[in-house]
Every structure is written in structure tokens, then in C-alpha cells.
XYZ file of C-alpha atoms in Angstrom:
259
model
C 99.596 77.707 95.139
C 99.137 76.005 92.490
C 97.467 78.505 90.438
C 99.728 81.208 91.579
C 102.634 79.177 90.657
C 101.187 78.610 86.985
C 99.985 82.823 86.883
C 104.199 82.975 87.534
C 104.840 80.586 84.417
C 102.514 82.907 82.650
C 99.202 80.302 82.820
C 96.729 82.077 84.785
C 95.927 85.727 86.248
C 97.536 86.377 88.951
C 95.120 89.395 90.584
C 92.395 86.151 90.016
C 95.330 84.569 92.708
C 95.976 87.638 94.651
C 91.238 87.742 94.976
C 91.703 84.286 96.441
C 94.901 84.906 98.515
C 92.737 87.869 100.444
C 89.596 85.883 101.080
C 91.333 83.145 102.052
C 93.875 85.321 104.726
C 90.057 86.435 105.243
C 92.305 89.901 105.069
C 90.561 93.330 103.457
C 93.363 94.279 101.025
C 96.324 92.268 99.413
C 99.228 94.033 96.425
C 101.423 92.929 95.247
C 104.182 96.226 94.716
C 108.195 96.922 93.459
C 109.757 99.151 95.440
C 112.341 101.164 94.011
C 115.499 101.648 96.264
C 117.111 104.055 94.880
C 114.583 106.797 95.152
C 110.506 107.046 96.536
C 108.736 105.229 93.464
C 106.199 101.970 93.931
C 104.943 100.317 90.991
C 101.688 97.838 91.450
C 101.788 94.230 89.571
C 98.665 93.333 91.141
C 96.144 95.027 94.327
C 92.411 94.648 95.229
C 90.346 94.630 97.830
C 87.244 93.223 100.132
C 84.969 94.924 98.906
C 82.082 93.006 96.196
C 80.471 94.883 93.584
C 82.406 97.970 93.624
C 85.843 99.617 93.425
C 86.757 101.458 96.397
C 86.991 105.591 95.872
C 90.966 105.404 96.443
C 92.943 102.056 95.613
C 94.562 100.247 98.924
C 98.522 101.515 98.815
C 100.843 99.710 100.176
C 102.733 100.337 103.473
C 105.782 98.139 103.456
C 108.617 100.564 103.031
C 107.660 102.335 105.589
C 106.510 99.141 107.636
C 110.695 97.929 107.228
C 112.138 101.035 106.964
C 115.861 101.073 106.634
C 115.596 96.724 106.597
C 113.962 96.997 103.405
C 116.796 96.526 101.177
C 118.176 93.535 103.599
C 115.110 91.825 104.277
C 114.809 87.982 103.821
C 112.530 86.679 101.097
C 109.470 84.719 102.845
C 110.550 86.923 106.109
C 107.131 88.468 107.832
C 106.610 91.656 108.799
C 103.907 92.973 111.010
C 102.710 96.074 111.453
C 102.262 95.090 115.713
C 105.350 93.449 116.222
C 107.122 96.765 114.934
C 105.032 98.706 116.758
C 106.014 97.066 119.936
C 110.248 96.853 119.091
C 110.711 99.865 117.388
C 109.400 102.580 119.807
C 111.638 105.700 118.000
C 110.076 105.298 114.790
C 108.397 108.456 112.979
C 105.416 110.160 114.295
C 105.029 111.054 111.104
C 105.217 107.701 109.469
C 101.861 108.142 107.381
C 99.221 108.858 109.282
C 96.954 106.627 107.225
C 98.541 103.569 109.104
C 97.245 104.217 111.865
C 92.972 102.955 110.618
C 95.185 99.505 109.757
C 93.948 96.963 113.176
C 97.606 95.233 110.898
C 99.349 94.998 107.596
C 101.634 91.995 106.993
C 104.469 92.588 104.484
C 106.880 89.375 102.375
C 109.408 90.482 100.854
C 109.175 88.109 97.606
C 112.746 88.704 95.955
C 115.008 91.751 95.020
C 117.411 92.468 91.899
C 118.755 95.700 90.696
C 117.453 97.847 93.538
C 113.356 96.637 94.122
C 112.881 94.752 96.158
C 109.090 93.069 95.614
C 106.866 93.295 98.372
C 103.404 91.147 99.135
C 101.418 93.285 101.162
C 98.332 91.760 103.279
C 96.224 94.852 105.248
C 93.725 94.171 108.066
C 91.342 97.007 109.429
C 90.182 94.523 112.631
C 92.105 92.870 114.596
C 92.732 89.479 112.539
C 92.193 86.001 113.989
C 95.573 84.031 115.000
C 94.558 80.648 112.850
C 94.380 83.557 109.691
C 97.603 84.559 110.546
C 99.277 80.796 110.634
C 97.464 80.013 107.061
C 100.101 83.705 106.155
C 103.211 81.918 108.210
C 102.583 77.979 105.982
C 102.328 80.002 102.583
C 104.839 82.097 102.644
C 108.000 80.110 101.954
C 105.740 79.231 98.638
C 104.225 82.084 98.088
C 108.520 84.022 97.855
C 110.094 80.395 96.649
C 107.638 80.645 93.287
C 108.250 84.739 93.045
C 111.895 83.572 92.673
C 111.358 81.087 90.429
C 109.206 82.863 87.633
C 108.624 82.508 84.184
C 111.543 85.743 82.960
C 110.051 88.502 82.008
C 106.799 88.226 83.133
C 106.733 91.110 85.362
C 108.834 93.675 83.457
C 105.476 92.631 80.866
C 102.779 92.800 83.481
C 104.114 96.440 84.369
C 104.861 97.296 81.493
C 100.236 96.962 79.726
C 99.452 98.352 83.057
C 102.133 101.618 82.199
C 100.122 102.337 78.703
C 96.934 101.918 79.564
C 96.191 106.085 78.282
C 95.605 108.159 80.623
C 93.927 112.043 81.271
C 95.294 113.719 82.796
C 93.100 116.479 83.967
C 88.945 114.744 84.536
C 87.230 113.881 81.604
C 84.997 116.993 80.920
C 83.177 116.982 77.143
C 79.924 117.926 75.988
C 79.775 114.621 74.244
C 78.292 111.819 76.087
C 80.690 108.900 78.027
C 79.147 105.994 75.721
C 78.726 108.109 72.576
C 80.053 106.707 69.365
C 82.607 108.876 69.238
C 83.772 108.174 72.588
C 85.230 110.847 74.359
C 87.064 108.199 76.769
C 88.922 106.949 74.212
C 87.519 103.576 76.643
C 88.651 100.758 75.106
C 85.748 97.410 73.680
C 85.864 96.182 77.023
C 85.284 98.928 78.939
C 83.003 100.362 78.009
C 80.599 96.765 77.669
C 81.328 97.291 80.782
C 80.250 100.767 81.361
C 76.816 100.045 79.292
C 76.235 97.327 81.874
C 77.380 99.864 84.904
C 75.005 101.893 83.619
C 71.699 99.530 83.627
C 71.922 99.516 87.514
C 74.712 96.222 87.581
C 77.143 94.963 90.170
C 80.513 94.368 89.199
C 80.013 89.979 90.290
C 77.055 90.781 87.791
C 79.094 92.027 85.118
C 81.250 89.690 85.631
C 78.704 86.894 85.526
C 76.791 88.255 82.126
C 80.808 88.333 80.313
C 81.984 85.550 82.249
C 84.935 86.854 83.885
C 86.387 87.163 86.572
C 85.224 89.879 89.082
C 89.103 91.160 89.726
C 89.221 91.882 85.823
C 85.725 93.883 85.985
C 88.177 96.091 88.270
C 91.025 95.910 86.652
C 88.836 97.671 83.308
C 87.258 100.258 85.320
C 90.446 101.492 87.239
C 91.053 102.384 83.815
C 87.419 103.527 83.053
C 88.761 106.119 86.061
C 91.965 106.948 84.768
C 90.504 107.983 81.664
C 87.131 109.806 82.977
C 87.959 111.658 86.549
C 85.899 109.402 87.824
C 86.908 108.792 91.249
C 84.008 106.419 92.653
C 81.237 104.122 91.125
C 79.117 105.904 91.871
C 80.782 109.656 90.715
C 81.663 107.235 87.518
C 77.490 106.190 86.883
C 76.662 110.761 87.368
C 79.038 110.486 84.239
C 77.118 107.748 82.358
C 73.877 109.645 82.777
C 75.113 113.219 82.018
C 73.182 114.142 78.676
C 74.884 116.674 76.854
C 73.911 120.284 77.088
C 71.751 120.482 73.190
C 69.800 117.182 74.241
C 68.593 119.014 77.801
C 67.737 121.887 75.516
C 65.920 119.326 72.941
C 64.015 117.434 75.819
C 63.278 120.421 77.593
C 61.555 122.173 74.633
C 59.399 118.927 74.678
C 57.843 118.921 77.767
C 56.723 122.687 77.712
């Protein structure tokens, strides 16, 4: 909780705190999402998953809007909303309420605060039924998580979202005859992204890369997410294929030498 409070005052990494919370309550995915009440937009302030050493082929998405439905605008900050409870009490829920939600044994949504037609929500997802003592920990922490959120440093979250928005993405998948790690840097990777891709190509996992560069695994995953956007890769296997791909000119020369 101290780290959470420090991060919300600009003295720490919120993604790292979220990852620690995920492991503490043994969730499979965790995220802090900013949901628009006037539209369908959901923006992610931070998110992580439990699969150590790799990034999910598709980043986890939030279901809080579907979960709370019409209660989202009026839900009390710090309250706990569970998929299992709503499934029992809201029998007239639309059957089309996203079939993806059915693959979770439990989803917990905790409104953290709201203002100006937006609601910030902490969401925890479980693929299997969580243990009661893990749920008890969630209940114990919700009040502090919410109160710290509401007393956060002014402009911190807006700045975080702006930084994510400025990550350069390409609309179409990377398609170039120049190798990704060429000196021309065709995908316009940052220095950190380039270094991580180099280590990934050498066969290192996210955990090993983090230790090698003395950074948090969550930071490595954030950089990889940006690399996925810039290269059009959807997972690490596909990215490795792109990293190991040779240019047609080089391949032709290699073929000639082998004859």
C-alpha cells in the first residue's frame, strides 16, 4: 500500500505496484482502466498478467463496463462488484454481454473514482475460482486503494495516458525488406526497445532481460507491447520470426555461396 501511495504521488511505477497486487491476490490479470460514461472508449492506465516471461498474444481487456452496466455511473468508490454475484442477481442480463466474459470464473471490479464523465476502475480477473482468503485480501485493501487514488497527485494519470498515446504505432503491420535490427531501424524502435529485441533474439525470457538490464519485468512487457504495435507482431513467437528474418538480398547471397 505504501508503494501504491508513492506511485500515485509520482514516486514510483504504478505498473509494478499493479503486478505486485496481482501476485498478492493470485489473480490472472489486473488492470486500471479509465472508462468514458459518454462513449464506448476505455483507456488503460496500467495492466499486467500472470504469465511470467512472456506477453499475452492479446493484451487483457476490461469487462467492468459490461459487469456494472447501468450501475457504473453511480457505483460508490471503493465498492466491490463481482461477476459471480451479478450472475446470480441479474438474471435478465443480456446474453450477448460479451461471450468472452464466460471464460472467467470470477471478475472483480472496484471503482476507484469518477469525474467529468469518466470512471477509473481497478479490475482483477480469475480464470479459476479464487480462494476465499484471496478474496478477503481484496476486500481488506479496497478502501485504501480507493482513498489513495482519490488523493493522488494532480495531473499524474492524465500525464501517464498522454505518454502512452504518444507511443508511435503503425496502422499496418511492419512489412520491410530491411531487418528489424538493422542500423536503419525500419520500425523506429526506441533505444530501449531495440536493446530488448536484441536480447530477446538471443533467447532470453522477459525475466532474464529484466535482470540483465536491471529493470522491472513490467517495464520489459511495456516496451514489448510498444514493439508489437510498431511491428505488427501479436506475440513473442511472431516477433522472433520477424527478428530472425533476413532480407531477400542477404538470403540470395547466402544461397549463392552455398551452391
